């Protein structure tokens, strides 16, 4: 079996501080590196459809939820697990591209209803097929049993860290983290970048 970059780090620590058990780095270091490599591959795929990562997440959330009548911006923020400012920035871009509509909720004038356009629905239906194939390619070195075992191990770790499923459907499994509730807040140009940076730091 070959050596990866983390093996080198562990060997260096073993020489520099033989009194330390650096084995946790072997797990979290590899998780971090896999996340960065996967993120690069996912972004490349999304760009083929003219989408950024966060835009794909919004479209996928609307499609997966089966919300033909749309979702409030607050529900989108919760389901995508990002701040309302980040969702607003994503919606601005998707509205400009003609993939979603954004209208005031007639039942609650303080809320905004977001819905897929026919073009947006067609786009996400095509993009998610390519996305799943891309993820299979990324995981091609693992057979089905290895993938299932790894998923179970990571689930155990996530649950131990308090990442439990709530009543609302979660965002895409590889989405950034955050929180929001209610109507979308005024756009914050740096909100999405900060969300992505926090997510990268947790990877």
CSV table of C-alpha atoms in Angstrom, one decimal:
chain,number,residue,atom,x,y,z
A,1,UNK,CA,0.0,0.0,0.0
A,2,UNK,CA,1.3,3.4,-0.9
A,3,UNK,CA,2.1,6.3,1.4
A,4,UNK,CA,0.0,9.5,1.4
A,5,UNK,CA,0.9,13.0,2.6
A,6,UNK,CA,-0.5,12.3,6.0
A,7,UNK,CA,1.8,9.4,6.5
A,8,UNK,CA,4.7,11.8,6.1
A,9,UNK,CA,3.3,14.2,8.7
A,10,UNK,CA,2.8,11.3,11.2
A,11,UNK,CA,6.3,10.1,10.6
A,12,UNK,CA,7.7,13.6,11.2
A,13,UNK,CA,5.8,13.9,14.5
A,14,UNK,CA,6.9,10.5,15.6
A,15,UNK,CA,10.5,11.6,15.2
A,16,UNK,CA,10.1,15.1,16.6
A,17,UNK,CA,7.8,14.2,19.5
A,18,UNK,CA,7.8,10.4,20.1
A,19,UNK,CA,6.0,11.0,23.4
A,20,UNK,CA,2.8,12.1,21.5
A,21,UNK,CA,0.1,9.9,20.0
A,22,UNK,CA,-0.5,11.7,16.8
A,23,UNK,CA,-3.0,9.1,15.4
A,24,UNK,CA,-6.0,11.4,15.5
A,25,UNK,CA,-4.2,13.4,12.8
A,26,UNK,CA,-4.3,10.3,10.7
A,27,UNK,CA,-8.1,10.4,10.7
A,28,UNK,CA,-8.9,14.1,10.7
A,29,UNK,CA,-6.0,15.1,8.4
A,30,UNK,CA,-7.2,12.6,5.8
A,31,UNK,CA,-10.8,13.7,6.2
A,32,UNK,CA,-9.7,17.3,5.6
A,33,UNK,CA,-7.6,16.4,2.5
A,34,UNK,CA,-10.4,14.2,1.0
A,35,UNK,CA,-12.9,17.1,1.6
A,36,UNK,CA,-10.6,19.6,-0.2
A,37,UNK,CA,-10.0,17.3,-3.2
A,38,UNK,CA,-13.7,16.3,-3.4
A,39,UNK,CA,-14.7,20.0,-3.3
A,40,UNK,CA,-12.4,20.8,-6.2
A,41,UNK,CA,-14.0,18.0,-8.3
A,42,UNK,CA,-17.5,19.0,-7.3
A,43,UNK,CA,-17.0,22.6,-8.2
A,44,UNK,CA,-15.6,21.6,-11.6
A,45,UNK,CA,-18.7,19.5,-12.3
A,46,UNK,CA,-21.1,22.3,-11.2
A,47,UNK,CA,-19.4,24.8,-13.4
A,48,UNK,CA,-20.2,22.7,-16.5
A,49,UNK,CA,-23.8,23.5,-15.7
A,50,UNK,CA,-23.1,27.2,-15.1
A,51,UNK,CA,-23.6,26.8,-11.4
A,52,UNK,CA,-21.7,27.6,-8.3
A,53,UNK,CA,-21.7,25.1,-5.4
A,54,UNK,CA,-24.3,27.1,-3.3
A,55,UNK,CA,-26.5,27.6,-6.3
A,56,UNK,CA,-26.7,23.8,-6.9
A,57,UNK,CA,-27.5,23.3,-3.2
A,58,UNK,CA,-30.5,25.7,-3.5
A,59,UNK,CA,-31.8,24.1,-6.6
A,60,UNK,CA,-31.3,20.6,-5.2
A,61,UNK,CA,-33.1,21.5,-2.0
A,62,UNK,CA,-36.1,22.8,-3.9
A,63,UNK,CA,-36.2,19.8,-6.2
A,64,UNK,CA,-35.6,17.2,-3.4
A,65,UNK,CA,-38.3,18.7,-1.2
A,66,UNK,CA,-40.9,18.3,-3.9
A,67,UNK,CA,-41.9,21.9,-3.2
A,68,UNK,CA,-43.9,22.6,-6.4
A,69,UNK,CA,-45.4,25.6,-4.7
A,70,UNK,CA,-42.0,26.8,-3.5
A,71,UNK,CA,-40.4,27.3,-0.1
A,72,UNK,CA,-39.9,30.3,2.0
A,73,UNK,CA,-36.4,31.9,2.0
A,74,UNK,CA,-36.3,31.0,5.7
A,75,UNK,CA,-37.1,27.3,5.1
A,76,UNK,CA,-34.4,27.3,2.4
A,77,UNK,CA,-31.9,28.7,4.8
A,78,UNK,CA,-32.7,26.0,7.3
A,79,UNK,CA,-32.7,23.2,4.8
A,80,UNK,CA,-29.5,24.4,3.2
A,81,UNK,CA,-28.0,25.1,6.7
A,82,UNK,CA,-26.5,28.4,5.8
A,83,UNK,CA,-27.1,32.0,6.9
A,84,UNK,CA,-30.0,34.0,5.4
A,85,UNK,CA,-27.5,36.4,3.9
A,86,UNK,CA,-25.8,33.6,2.0
A,87,UNK,CA,-29.1,32.3,0.8
A,88,UNK,CA,-30.1,35.8,-0.4
A,89,UNK,CA,-26.8,36.1,-2.4
A,90,UNK,CA,-27.5,32.7,-4.0
A,91,UNK,CA,-31.1,33.6,-4.8
A,92,UNK,CA,-30.0,36.9,-6.4
A,93,UNK,CA,-27.8,34.9,-8.8
A,94,UNK,CA,-30.4,32.2,-9.5
A,95,UNK,CA,-33.2,34.7,-10.2
A,96,UNK,CA,-30.9,36.6,-12.6
A,97,UNK,CA,-30.2,33.3,-14.4
A,98,UNK,CA,-33.9,32.5,-14.7
A,99,UNK,CA,-33.7,29.3,-12.5
A,100,UNK,CA,-35.9,30.4,-9.7
A,101,UNK,CA,-38.6,32.9,-8.9
A,102,UNK,CA,-38.8,34.9,-5.7
A,103,UNK,CA,-42.2,36.5,-4.7
A,104,UNK,CA,-43.7,37.8,-1.5
A,105,UNK,CA,-45.8,35.2,0.3
A,106,UNK,CA,-49.5,36.4,0.0
A,107,UNK,CA,-50.2,34.7,3.3
A,108,UNK,CA,-47.4,36.4,5.1
A,109,UNK,CA,-46.1,39.7,3.6
A,110,UNK,CA,-42.9,39.4,5.6
A,111,UNK,CA,-41.9,36.1,3.9
A,112,UNK,CA,-40.5,35.4,0.5
A,113,UNK,CA,-41.6,32.3,-1.6
A,114,UNK,CA,-38.9,30.8,-3.8
A,115,UNK,CA,-39.8,28.3,-6.5
A,116,UNK,CA,-38.1,26.6,-9.4
A,117,UNK,CA,-38.8,27.8,-12.9
A,118,UNK,CA,-39.3,25.2,-15.6
A,119,UNK,CA,-35.8,25.9,-16.8
A,120,UNK,CA,-34.4,25.6,-13.2
A,121,UNK,CA,-36.2,22.3,-12.8
A,122,UNK,CA,-34.8,20.9,-16.0
A,123,UNK,CA,-31.3,22.1,-15.1
A,124,UNK,CA,-31.3,20.5,-11.6
A,125,UNK,CA,-32.7,17.2,-13.0
A,126,UNK,CA,-29.8,17.1,-15.5
A,127,UNK,CA,-27.2,18.3,-13.0
A,128,UNK,CA,-28.0,15.9,-10.2
A,129,UNK,CA,-27.6,12.9,-12.5
A,130,UNK,CA,-24.1,14.1,-13.5
A,131,UNK,CA,-23.4,15.0,-9.8
A,132,UNK,CA,-24.1,11.5,-8.6
A,133,UNK,CA,-22.0,10.0,-11.4
A,134,UNK,CA,-19.2,12.4,-10.4
A,135,UNK,CA,-19.4,11.3,-6.7
A,136,UNK,CA,-19.3,7.6,-7.8
A,137,UNK,CA,-16.1,8.4,-9.8
A,138,UNK,CA,-14.6,10.1,-6.7
A,139,UNK,CA,-15.3,7.0,-4.6
A,140,UNK,CA,-14.4,4.5,-7.3
A,141,UNK,CA,-11.4,3.2,-5.3
A,142,UNK,CA,-13.9,1.8,-2.7
A,143,UNK,CA,-16.2,-1.1,-3.3
A,144,UNK,CA,-19.8,-1.0,-2.1
A,145,UNK,CA,-19.0,-2.7,1.3
A,146,UNK,CA,-16.2,-0.2,1.9
A,147,UNK,CA,-18.4,2.7,1.0
A,148,UNK,CA,-21.2,1.5,3.3
A,149,UNK,CA,-18.7,0.8,6.1
A,150,UNK,CA,-17.2,4.3,5.8
A,151,UNK,CA,-20.6,5.9,5.7
A,152,UNK,CA,-21.6,4.1,8.9
A,153,UNK,CA,-18.3,5.1,10.6
A,154,UNK,CA,-18.8,8.7,9.7
A,155,UNK,CA,-22.4,8.7,10.8
A,156,UNK,CA,-21.3,7.4,14.2
A,157,UNK,CA,-18.7,10.2,14.4
A,158,UNK,CA,-21.2,12.9,13.3
A,159,UNK,CA,-23.8,11.8,15.8
A,160,UNK,CA,-21.2,11.9,18.6
A,161,UNK,CA,-20.5,15.5,17.6
A,162,UNK,CA,-24.2,16.5,17.9
A,163,UNK,CA,-25.0,16.5,14.1
A,164,UNK,CA,-28.4,14.8,14.4
A,165,UNK,CA,-31.3,15.0,11.9
A,166,UNK,CA,-34.0,17.5,12.8
A,167,UNK,CA,-37.6,17.8,11.7
A,168,UNK,CA,-36.6,19.9,8.6
A,169,UNK,CA,-34.9,18.1,5.7
A,170,UNK,CA,-31.2,18.8,5.8
A,171,UNK,CA,-29.2,20.4,3.0
A,172,UNK,CA,-27.2,18.4,0.5
A,173,UNK,CA,-24.8,16.1,2.5
A,174,UNK,CA,-21.8,18.1,1.5
A,175,UNK,CA,-23.4,21.6,2.1
A,176,UNK,CA,-21.9,24.3,4.2
A,177,UNK,CA,-23.0,24.9,7.8
A,178,UNK,CA,-24.8,27.7,9.5
A,179,UNK,CA,-28.3,28.8,10.6
A,180,UNK,CA,-31.2,31.1,9.8
A,181,UNK,CA,-34.9,31.4,10.3
A,182,UNK,CA,-37.7,33.5,8.8
A,183,UNK,CA,-37.5,35.9,5.9
A,184,UNK,CA,-34.3,36.5,4.1
A,185,UNK,CA,-32.1,39.2,5.6
A,186,UNK,CA,-30.6,41.9,3.5
A,187,UNK,CA,-27.8,40.6,1.3
A,188,UNK,CA,-24.3,40.4,2.9
A,189,UNK,CA,-21.7,40.2,0.1
A,190,UNK,CA,-19.3,38.3,2.4
A,191,UNK,CA,-21.8,36.0,4.0
A,192,UNK,CA,-21.4,33.1,1.6
A,193,UNK,CA,-17.7,33.3,1.6
A,194,UNK,CA,-17.6,33.2,5.4
A,195,UNK,CA,-20.0,30.2,5.4
A,196,UNK,CA,-17.7,28.3,3.0
A,197,UNK,CA,-14.7,29.2,5.0
A,198,UNK,CA,-16.3,27.9,8.2
A,199,UNK,CA,-17.3,24.7,6.4
A,200,UNK,CA,-13.7,24.2,5.2
A,201,UNK,CA,-12.4,24.7,8.7
A,202,UNK,CA,-14.7,22.0,10.0
A,203,UNK,CA,-13.8,19.5,7.2
